[in-house]
XYZ file of C-alpha atoms in Angstrom:
717
model
C 26.946 170.047 149.615
C 27.070 167.278 147.091
C 26.834 169.426 144.036
C 29.531 171.760 145.203
C 31.767 168.906 146.133
C 31.103 167.417 142.693
C 32.093 170.652 141.075
C 35.269 170.755 142.971
C 35.931 167.187 141.955
C 35.226 168.168 138.358
C 37.580 171.112 138.599
C 40.134 168.958 140.261
C 39.747 166.430 137.434
C 40.155 169.176 134.844
C 43.183 170.417 136.668
C 44.720 166.966 136.717
C 43.845 166.256 133.061
C 46.408 166.845 130.270
C 44.343 169.795 129.091
C 44.485 171.423 132.508
C 48.264 171.345 132.381
C 48.475 172.996 129.042
C 51.319 175.469 128.575
C 51.430 178.571 126.520
C 52.432 178.143 122.944
C 53.077 181.292 120.852
C 52.362 179.387 117.659
C 48.706 178.542 118.442
C 47.465 181.323 116.260
C 49.678 180.274 113.380
C 48.247 176.779 113.555
C 44.687 178.248 113.640
C 43.609 176.656 116.897
C 40.437 178.430 118.321
C 41.644 178.769 121.845
C 38.901 181.223 122.953
C 36.046 179.677 120.962
C 34.588 178.042 124.068
C 34.582 181.248 126.040
C 32.787 183.299 123.409
C 30.034 180.769 122.611
C 26.733 180.901 124.487
C 26.295 178.082 126.982
C 24.398 175.077 125.681
C 23.921 171.485 126.671
C 26.459 169.165 125.121
C 25.124 166.308 123.008
C 27.152 163.963 125.167
C 25.986 165.495 128.428
C 24.406 162.200 129.233
C 27.765 160.903 130.226
C 27.682 163.269 133.206
C 24.612 161.568 134.434
C 26.681 158.470 135.166
C 27.542 160.031 138.488
C 23.998 160.963 139.273
C 21.405 158.890 140.971
C 18.936 156.690 139.144
C 15.983 159.047 139.965
C 14.057 160.561 137.084
C 15.462 163.612 135.470
C 12.407 165.728 136.522
C 13.046 165.077 140.255
C 16.626 166.102 139.859
C 15.617 169.254 138.138
C 12.979 170.119 140.767
C 15.480 169.306 143.408
C 17.936 171.628 141.823
C 15.221 174.341 141.479
C 14.268 174.154 145.105
C 17.800 174.464 146.307
C 17.984 178.216 145.729
C 16.327 180.923 143.867
C 19.577 182.098 142.402
C 19.865 179.012 140.361
C 16.589 179.266 138.427
C 18.169 181.227 135.666
C 20.703 178.521 135.347
C 18.072 175.791 135.190
C 16.293 177.664 132.515
C 19.495 177.895 130.590
C 20.223 174.231 131.044
C 16.796 172.995 130.179
C 16.124 175.486 127.427
C 18.272 176.039 124.423
C 19.637 179.387 123.354
C 16.501 180.002 121.352
C 14.173 178.956 124.283
C 11.795 176.786 122.229
C 9.877 173.787 123.674
C 10.876 171.349 120.967
C 14.480 171.924 121.846
C 13.701 170.906 125.409
C 12.014 167.773 124.359
C 14.874 167.017 122.048
C 17.304 167.463 124.777
C 15.176 165.291 127.030
C 15.293 162.617 124.422
C 18.990 163.131 124.219
C 19.240 162.718 127.971
C 17.277 159.510 127.842
C 19.440 158.236 124.993
C 22.473 159.234 126.904
C 21.090 157.403 129.915
C 20.653 154.270 127.895
C 24.146 154.634 126.500
C 25.296 155.231 130.015
C 23.695 152.025 131.193
C 25.345 150.017 128.440
C 28.743 151.568 129.052
C 28.273 151.152 132.768
C 27.559 147.469 132.239
C 30.641 147.123 129.994
C 32.831 149.094 132.330
C 31.592 147.168 135.313
C 32.514 143.903 133.603
C 35.982 145.158 132.806
C 36.481 146.722 136.168
C 35.422 143.483 137.828
C 38.271 141.750 136.098
C 40.749 144.355 137.166
C 39.579 145.330 140.630
C 36.805 143.502 142.451
C 36.729 146.109 145.226
C 36.092 148.887 142.796
C 33.268 146.835 141.340
C 31.536 146.474 144.678
C 31.813 150.141 145.463
C 30.527 151.002 142.030
C 27.419 148.890 142.530
C 26.545 150.308 145.894
C 27.344 153.939 145.230
C 24.973 154.964 142.418
C 21.992 155.220 144.717
C 23.849 157.398 147.138
C 25.492 159.816 144.698
C 24.235 163.350 145.201
C 22.675 165.277 142.411
C 24.558 168.074 140.765
C 23.355 171.254 139.322
C 24.217 171.887 135.702
C 25.792 175.210 135.250
C 26.016 175.543 131.479
C 26.069 173.351 128.371
C 29.637 174.224 127.707
C 30.648 173.109 131.160
C 28.626 169.964 130.736
C 30.218 169.358 127.384
C 33.620 169.944 128.878
C 32.870 167.531 131.707
C 31.628 164.953 129.260
C 34.741 165.389 127.132
C 36.860 164.993 130.188
C 35.078 161.816 131.178
C 35.201 160.544 127.613
C 38.881 161.331 127.414
C 39.378 159.535 130.691
C 37.486 156.557 129.295
C 39.574 156.634 126.132
C 42.706 156.900 128.182
C 41.457 154.067 130.323
C 40.772 151.973 127.199
C 44.189 152.865 125.822
C 45.713 152.037 129.168
C 43.931 148.682 129.197
C 44.953 148.058 125.598
C 48.534 149.051 126.400
C 48.351 146.890 129.499
C 47.055 143.990 127.413
C 49.784 144.561 124.795
C 52.325 144.826 127.557
C 50.981 141.632 129.125
C 51.235 139.876 125.748
C 54.719 141.249 125.266
C 55.537 140.209 128.806
C 54.145 136.764 128.135
C 56.139 136.548 124.897
C 59.189 137.799 126.755
C 58.572 135.196 129.468
C 58.197 132.514 126.778
C 61.341 133.713 125.034
C 63.215 133.926 128.336
C 61.935 130.459 129.263
C 62.994 129.136 125.840
C 66.384 130.837 126.128
C 66.771 129.491 129.637
C 65.777 126.034 128.382
C 68.317 126.256 125.550
C 70.918 127.585 127.968
C 70.091 124.727 130.313
C 70.516 122.292 127.419
C 73.856 123.892 126.506
C 74.874 123.694 130.135
C 73.888 120.026 130.270
C 75.787 119.401 127.004
C 78.786 121.244 128.435
C 78.606 119.136 131.584
C 78.318 115.972 129.479
C 81.277 117.150 127.377
C 83.295 117.809 130.522
C 82.347 114.372 131.847
C 83.359 112.752 128.553
C 86.605 114.736 128.522
C 87.309 113.724 132.088
C 86.470 110.113 131.219
C 88.642 110.306 128.110
C 91.505 111.889 130.057
C 91.178 109.221 132.731
C 91.151 106.534 130.039
C 94.150 108.136 128.292
C 95.957 108.337 131.600
C 95.141 104.683 132.294
C 96.325 103.747 128.782
C 99.536 105.734 129.281
C 100.059 104.091 132.624
C 99.338 100.713 131.005
C 101.782 101.441 128.176
C 104.375 102.674 130.641
C 103.823 99.557 132.698
C 104.141 97.389 129.606
C 107.236 99.369 128.578
C 108.762 98.852 132.016
C 107.937 95.169 131.781
C 109.492 95.012 128.307
C 112.559 96.826 129.589
C 112.780 94.405 132.487
C 112.362 91.493 130.092
C 114.958 92.970 127.749
C 117.304 93.544 130.660
C 116.682 89.972 131.789
C 117.328 88.686 128.280
C 120.450 90.818 128.043
C 121.702 89.479 131.333
C 120.861 85.933 130.276
C 122.640 86.556 126.970
C 125.608 88.008 128.819
C 125.724 85.053 131.176
C 125.391 82.642 128.270
C 128.089 84.543 126.415
C 130.396 84.335 129.398
C 129.623 80.655 129.806
C 130.216 80.156 126.086
C 133.463 82.093 126.275
C 134.528 80.021 129.274
C 133.609 76.850 127.412
C 135.411 78.085 124.305
C 138.423 78.979 126.423
C 138.391 75.496 127.913
C 138.014 73.980 124.466
C 140.827 76.161 123.146
C 143.060 75.111 125.980
C 142.131 71.488 125.389
C 142.671 71.967 121.673
C 146.023 73.626 122.318
C 146.970 70.731 124.541
C 145.913 68.275 121.854
C 147.806 70.257 119.274
C 150.847 70.304 121.520
C 150.582 66.554 122.000
C 149.980 66.052 118.290
C 152.854 68.352 117.356
C 155.062 66.566 119.859
C 154.144 63.178 118.403
C 154.586 64.554 114.931
C 158.035 65.912 115.847
C 158.866 62.545 117.347
C 157.793 60.783 114.164
C 159.719 63.310 112.113
C 162.786 62.774 114.311
C 162.528 59.023 113.842
C 162.114 59.530 110.105
C 165.129 61.837 110.021
C 167.195 59.321 111.939
C 166.083 56.562 109.596
C 166.867 58.638 106.504
C 170.267 59.680 107.858
C 171.154 56.056 108.594
C 170.100 55.051 105.091
C 172.098 57.906 103.541
C 175.062 57.005 105.685
C 175.003 53.507 104.248
C 175.521 55.096 100.829
C 178.720 56.653 102.135
C 180.191 53.358 103.274
C 183.168 52.238 101.097
C 181.651 48.781 100.794
C 178.710 50.197 98.805
C 180.908 52.322 96.511
C 182.792 49.536 94.793
C 181.486 50.553 91.401
C 182.174 54.225 91.919
C 185.113 55.870 90.202
C 185.860 58.153 93.217
C 189.305 57.980 94.852
C 189.559 56.166 98.263
C 190.526 59.383 100.150
C 187.288 61.122 99.112
C 185.231 58.123 100.089
C 186.869 57.995 103.553
C 186.211 61.685 104.254
C 182.576 61.391 103.193
C 182.116 58.317 105.447
C 183.672 60.042 108.475
C 181.467 63.105 108.156
C 178.398 60.890 107.735
C 179.176 59.028 110.977
C 179.475 62.334 112.840
C 176.066 63.453 111.605
C 174.547 60.126 112.672
C 176.017 60.600 116.167
C 174.397 64.059 116.456
C 170.958 62.703 115.604
C 171.384 59.721 117.929
C 172.217 62.115 120.794
C 168.930 63.985 120.179
C 166.985 60.710 120.091
C 168.485 59.600 123.435
C 167.197 62.825 125.063
C 163.622 61.921 124.087
C 163.897 58.289 125.229
C 162.609 59.212 128.729
C 159.092 60.004 127.347
C 159.362 63.702 126.603
C 158.672 64.990 123.141
C 161.532 66.566 121.188
C 161.673 70.360 121.328
C 161.937 72.695 118.388
C 165.656 73.125 119.010
C 166.129 69.357 118.883
C 164.221 69.210 115.604
C 166.343 72.061 114.232
C 169.528 70.176 115.069
C 168.187 66.963 113.497
C 166.948 68.734 110.347
C 170.258 70.571 109.981
C 172.072 67.252 110.225
C 169.738 65.750 107.614
C 170.275 68.671 105.230
C 174.012 68.395 105.657
C 173.837 64.652 105.040
C 171.855 65.244 101.860
C 174.307 67.882 100.742
C 177.149 65.461 101.436
C 175.459 62.782 99.345
C 174.794 65.313 96.614
C 178.429 66.425 96.545
C 179.550 62.842 96.339
C 177.086 62.126 93.543
C 178.094 65.279 91.685
C 181.697 64.324 91.897
C 180.901 60.818 90.702
C 178.742 62.278 87.943
C 181.562 64.477 86.724
C 183.794 61.459 86.463
C 181.130 59.524 84.606
C 180.382 62.534 82.411
C 183.938 62.758 81.253
C 183.846 59.100 80.330
C 180.570 59.345 78.456
C 181.308 62.551 76.629
C 182.920 60.876 73.675
C 180.135 58.293 73.538
C 177.541 61.067 73.489
C 179.308 62.921 70.696
C 179.274 59.802 68.645
C 175.612 59.263 69.434
C 174.828 62.877 68.421
C 176.392 62.441 65.053
C 174.368 59.275 64.526
C 171.127 61.047 65.556
C 171.739 63.918 63.179
C 172.044 61.532 60.316
C 168.809 59.826 61.320
C 167.038 63.223 61.689
C 168.007 64.280 58.190
C 166.620 61.057 56.827
C 163.394 61.511 58.828
C 162.882 65.096 57.595
C 163.236 63.945 54.028
C 160.561 61.319 54.663
C 158.228 63.848 56.307
C 158.568 66.233 53.381
C 157.684 63.494 50.989
C 154.688 62.463 53.184
C 153.452 66.051 53.439
C 153.729 66.461 49.701
C 151.780 63.295 49.158
C 149.112 64.339 51.691
C 148.774 67.709 50.004
C 148.382 66.130 46.599
C 145.852 63.700 48.033
C 143.840 66.540 49.637
C 143.842 68.461 46.379
C 142.549 65.406 44.584
C 139.882 64.546 47.127
C 138.895 68.023 48.386
C 138.122 69.179 51.971
C 136.292 67.271 54.720
C 132.627 67.693 55.612
C 132.959 66.421 59.162
C 135.425 66.477 62.028
C 138.141 63.883 62.451
C 137.441 60.676 64.329
C 139.663 61.694 67.241
C 137.852 65.001 67.568
C 134.444 63.348 67.421
C 135.512 60.855 70.086
C 136.663 63.738 72.292
C 133.314 65.490 71.734
C 131.326 62.350 72.621
C 133.410 61.725 75.739
C 132.689 65.254 76.964
C 128.967 64.806 76.364
C 129.042 61.549 78.310
C 130.818 63.316 81.184
C 128.096 65.987 81.215
C 125.357 63.344 81.058
C 126.867 61.372 83.946
C 127.180 64.565 85.997
C 123.522 65.470 85.342
C 122.512 61.912 86.228
C 124.502 62.029 89.467
C 122.431 64.868 90.931
C 119.078 63.655 89.583
C 117.897 62.974 93.133
C 118.663 66.549 94.194
C 117.194 68.003 91.014
C 113.893 66.124 91.353
C 113.518 66.475 95.138
C 109.982 66.884 96.465
C 110.540 68.102 100.027
C 110.702 71.835 100.600
C 114.028 71.807 102.464
C 115.875 70.077 99.607
C 114.223 72.327 97.033
C 115.308 75.372 99.009
C 118.871 74.024 99.241
C 118.917 73.368 95.485
C 117.765 76.925 94.797
C 120.375 78.387 97.154
C 123.147 76.300 95.547
C 122.061 77.404 92.075
C 122.072 81.055 93.149
C 125.481 80.669 94.792
C 126.866 79.181 91.548
C 125.278 81.497 88.980
C 125.032 84.909 90.655
C 128.836 85.435 90.971
C 129.259 84.642 87.246
C 126.585 87.224 86.417
C 128.528 89.815 88.453
C 131.767 89.396 86.470
C 132.782 92.696 84.867
C 135.928 94.555 83.898
C 135.573 97.137 86.685
C 138.542 96.165 88.839
C 140.888 93.268 89.501
C 139.968 93.133 93.179
C 136.325 92.529 92.287
C 137.258 89.634 89.970
C 139.408 88.150 92.699
C 136.514 88.300 95.195
C 134.229 86.559 92.699
C 136.852 83.890 91.973
C 137.434 83.250 95.692
C 133.694 82.904 96.234
C 133.367 80.338 93.428
C 136.463 78.472 94.637
C 135.058 78.280 98.183
C 131.767 76.919 96.862
C 133.473 74.211 94.792
C 135.819 73.380 97.682
C 132.920 72.582 100.002
C 133.387 75.648 102.181
C 130.367 77.777 103.141
C 129.674 80.930 101.159
C 127.131 83.677 101.715
C 124.527 84.031 98.974
C 121.469 86.239 99.337
C 122.231 86.814 103.001
C 122.294 83.055 103.738
C 125.199 80.672 104.207
C 125.248 77.677 101.857
C 127.739 74.921 101.145
C 127.957 72.022 98.692
C 128.727 69.732 101.629
C 125.142 70.123 102.834
C 124.029 67.510 100.279
C 125.926 64.519 98.839
C 125.131 65.687 95.285
C 125.683 69.384 95.966
C 129.147 69.582 94.365
C 128.054 67.942 91.082
C 124.971 70.161 90.905
C 126.934 73.365 91.558
C 129.654 72.401 89.039
C 127.096 71.646 86.345
C 125.168 74.908 86.882
C 128.386 76.922 87.067
C 129.660 75.572 83.727
C 126.270 76.125 82.150
C 126.255 79.731 83.387
C 129.733 80.432 81.957
C 128.605 79.299 78.503
C 125.357 81.242 78.817
C 127.323 84.408 79.597
C 129.251 83.892 76.379
C 126.020 83.301 74.513
C 124.371 86.471 75.836
C 126.795 88.913 77.487
C 129.814 88.420 75.196
C 127.560 88.371 72.137
C 126.366 91.880 73.055
C 129.636 93.247 74.523
C 132.751 91.692 72.985
C 135.067 93.122 75.659
C 133.244 91.086 78.341
C 134.882 87.896 77.008
C 138.172 88.517 78.840
C 137.033 88.935 82.488
C 134.651 85.972 82.112
C 137.339 83.868 80.428
C 140.056 84.585 83.009
C 137.766 83.547 85.876
C 136.673 80.446 83.963
C 140.326 79.568 83.286
C 141.209 79.940 86.972
C 138.266 77.745 88.029
C 139.213 75.240 85.293
C 142.765 75.027 86.648
C 141.702 74.312 90.246
C 138.628 72.227 89.401
C 139.185 70.368 86.099
C 135.732 68.765 86.150
C 134.217 72.246 85.721
C 136.396 72.807 82.650
C 135.173 69.586 81.053
C 131.576 70.613 81.734
C 132.228 74.056 80.194
C 133.482 72.371 77.004
C 130.520 69.976 76.988
C 127.980 72.806 77.266
C 129.898 74.880 74.705
C 130.010 72.040 72.164
C 126.333 71.268 72.678
C 125.226 74.861 72.076
C 127.880 75.682 69.472
C 129.089 72.569 67.569
C 131.334 74.847 65.500
C 133.595 75.201 68.557
C 134.666 71.516 68.069
C 134.654 72.179 65.013
C 131.928 69.837 63.716
C 129.134 70.157 61.158
C 126.585 67.553 62.311
C 125.040 65.779 59.308
C 121.281 65.340 59.116
C 120.400 61.738 59.817
C 117.524 59.985 58.176
C 114.257 60.386 60.075
C 115.419 63.416 62.084
C 112.802 66.218 62.138
C 113.857 69.552 60.731
C 113.260 71.353 64.045
C 115.408 68.843 65.920
C 118.193 69.136 63.326
C 118.070 72.930 63.688
C 118.572 72.508 67.452
C 121.553 70.211 66.809
C 123.088 72.906 64.600
C 122.721 75.428 67.454
C 119.557 77.262 66.450
C 116.921 78.172 69.007
C 113.574 76.609 68.148
C 110.368 77.416 70.050
C 106.655 77.643 69.372
C 107.140 80.744 67.234
C 109.618 78.930 64.986
C 113.364 79.007 64.330
C 115.336 82.100 65.335
C 116.662 84.436 62.685
C 120.086 84.086 61.107
C 121.378 87.327 62.625
C 120.455 86.246 66.163
C 121.994 82.813 65.555
C 125.286 84.257 64.264
C 125.404 86.722 67.167
C 125.160 83.907 69.742
C 127.696 81.715 67.934
C 130.068 84.679 67.723
C 129.794 85.301 71.471
C 130.582 81.684 72.371
C 133.546 81.463 69.931
C 134.954 84.703 71.347
C 134.659 83.328 74.883
C 136.415 80.097 73.819
C 139.182 82.061 72.063
C 139.724 84.095 75.250
C 139.791 81.032 77.537
C 142.555 79.221 75.613
C 144.973 82.159 75.951
C 144.305 83.376 79.523
C 145.648 82.110 82.832
C 144.511 83.139 86.291
C 147.203 85.576 87.499
C 146.998 84.476 91.148
C 147.355 80.771 90.430
C 149.669 78.821 92.719
C 150.296 76.166 90.060
C 153.098 76.527 87.605
C 152.572 75.548 84.010
C 150.576 76.448 80.914
C 146.915 77.274 80.608
C 144.737 74.211 81.387
C 143.176 74.415 77.919
C 145.881 76.268 76.032
C 146.713 77.719 72.661
C 147.492 74.288 71.181
C 143.733 73.665 71.186
C 143.259 76.956 69.361
C 145.815 75.919 66.755
C 144.024 72.567 66.387
C 140.640 74.309 66.005
C 141.957 76.696 63.348
C 143.686 73.907 61.405
C 140.593 71.701 61.457
C 138.383 74.598 60.333
C 140.621 75.038 57.293
C 140.376 71.311 56.534
C 136.553 71.431 56.401
C 134.285 72.704 53.681
C 133.159 76.283 54.516
C 129.550 77.086 55.407
C 127.889 80.171 54.046
C 127.948 83.093 56.534
C 128.987 80.855 59.453
C 132.615 80.021 58.615
C 133.591 83.603 57.768
C 131.948 84.979 60.940
C 133.574 82.460 63.264
C 137.038 82.744 61.675
C 136.961 86.529 61.963
C 135.816 86.463 65.633
C 138.370 83.782 66.563
C 141.324 85.516 64.886
C 140.356 88.954 66.228
C 140.416 87.621 69.818
C 143.134 84.961 69.643
C 145.176 85.948 66.574
C 147.744 87.993 68.496
C 148.387 85.164 70.993
C 148.721 82.547 68.215
C 151.085 84.846 66.318
C 153.333 85.243 69.372
C 153.260 81.504 70.071
C 153.742 79.981 66.598
C 155.262 82.928 64.700
C 156.217 81.844 61.162
C 154.011 78.760 61.213
C 151.071 80.978 62.057
C 151.752 83.281 59.124
C 151.941 80.299 56.815
C 148.515 79.255 58.030
C 147.142 82.770 57.525
C 148.583 82.865 54.024
C 146.969 79.509 53.275
C 143.663 80.869 54.566
C 143.937 83.977 52.410
C 145.043 82.353 49.162
C 143.391 78.929 49.139
C 140.573 78.772 51.678
C 139.093 82.257 51.348
C 138.100 81.736 47.639
C 136.094 78.693 48.777
C 134.268 80.891 51.334
C 133.434 83.438 48.656
C 132.175 80.676 46.398
C 129.560 79.438 48.905
C 128.467 82.923 50.079
C 125.561 84.680 48.422
C 125.504 88.383 47.673
C 123.262 89.114 50.672
C 125.703 87.479 53.134
C 128.906 89.265 52.168
C 129.223 91.380 55.341
C 131.158 88.798 57.350
C 133.205 87.832 54.259
C 134.283 91.437 53.694
C 135.281 91.833 57.366
C 137.385 88.646 57.216
C 139.026 89.721 53.951
C 139.966 93.144 55.294
C 141.338 91.565 58.475
C 143.511 89.078 56.510
C 144.810 91.698 54.083
C 145.661 94.160 56.867
C 147.388 91.490 58.961
C 149.467 90.138 56.070
C 150.370 93.638 54.923
C 151.546 94.749 58.369
C 152.832 91.322 59.341
C 151.212 92.033 62.681
C 147.900 91.348 64.493
C 146.947 93.895 67.108
C 145.982 92.782 70.635
C 142.200 92.506 71.041
C 140.163 95.256 72.634
C 139.211 94.633 76.251
C 142.303 92.583 77.074
C 143.186 92.794 80.774
C 146.571 94.421 81.358
C 148.821 94.393 84.407
C 147.365 97.693 85.632
C 143.901 96.168 85.783
C 144.945 93.653 88.460
C 146.285 96.444 90.664
C 142.886 98.196 90.695
């Protein structure tokens, strides 16, 4: 039966609903839930009972009711309860009928909405839903409460269905978002993967390129090593060839030297034989007719001379076959020559003794005559000196140097001018090679002079040897380059001129600031002067030009000469800013006079030449005497006299002794008052120093050696 089956379906739906699976809860009463309210109420039709009609057919409600009434007589009470309210009034029935119709209309609308939604979800369900309403069986309504419960169940199912659809829609949206996010993440991951692959490709490409570069560098390195090895082998082969060539040249040179030495020994042997024959002629009695020797002595000398000639002739006969004389032969010939010379010397000494005895009386007589003449000459000199002194007192002191001194000064300036003119072509060269050579020569000449110091004797000797090599035309190393004066025809004159100029400049600057520096510079200059006199003349020329007081000479101002030019002649420095100050001028003059005073007393200790200093103390004595014969200059004369005597006074004292002290006494008593007379009160510093020096020296009768003088221990350092 359809109604019964529908009931069972309803019960089954209730059983399967969440409410049908409710469990007992002891706290229902505490929460106030009316669990038994539905059981106690009288049955009535639910206001939403129209929802139940969704499962019924589309026939009118009256047919359904009649159908239900005809089914059984037992159900009439139920129909009356369903169709009539608890009060049983007709208006309630009509109201309920209206409610059923309203519910039907609501049902139709919901059915249309549900059908549209169900069509989207399940087309099969939609088709069954359309075809089934006409065939659904009618149900009998038991009670309003049951109907209300059924409607609630259906409504709940609809709500759950709506919630399920909403949840499904939300889940679909979330799923779509998740898919989009996953797709985006996958896209980003794919991009990262592609970037990683590109990075790996670049790294592989870079590694391959690095490997190729390393292989290229290694290949280039191997090629360079092979080239270097080839060059080394070529160098080694060239070196061996050069050594073989040098060995051949040495052997050829040794052979030439042997031939040359042999020819030289042969010439020497011939010369010895010639000299012995000539000396033997002196021993012949026929040549000694005027000699006072006895005949027995002459005969013995002649016999020994003939024997020596025979020895040399025997050696010469051995070399007549074309061979050169050996060293033993030369020793025999030289020994014979020495013996012949000694024989001649003995004979001459013996003859000289005889002649000396004869002339002794004549010499004694001549000595007595000379003594008488000397006494007469001394008397005349005393009278001449007295007259000269009286004449000087009447006329006063000189204002200029003597004519001889001026001539000497002019000759030196002409020598310097000719030297400068001789290397004019080198000095004004335009091509770069000559200019470079000129610069190298100037450095080679001036740098060693700048390096002169009183550190050690070995250092001074190295500097002197370097300068000597340069002036001798031998190559020297300057600035890491080899240079020689023989590289240019005017190289020697240029180097000599620059060297002399540098010596004077060192006196002007270095000695002026450090007085002890005068001695190492002066000893090197003296050694160079001794071996190369032209450098010494150029040193004097530069010194006199920069310091005319070293002559001594006070140049007069000629008519028409500008003041600036006259200041330069006097030794002052004149530039665009004007004339230098007096203190700077005196300092430079003092340095140059100190250098000059050191040069005249020093000699190079390693000199191979015997004799005095090339420009010795006699020039210092002349300078001092001429200074005292000239009118003093304010501030200049006192400064220069003090500097000169402080450096050279001890050497002059040891050389001239009493004559020197006479000159010092003359300076103190007669010349010093003249210095004080021309000196103003603001220039008394140099005058006081000179006065104290003279008083101390005369009181002690001694002048101390100058500070900075080089002792014997210095040359061993």
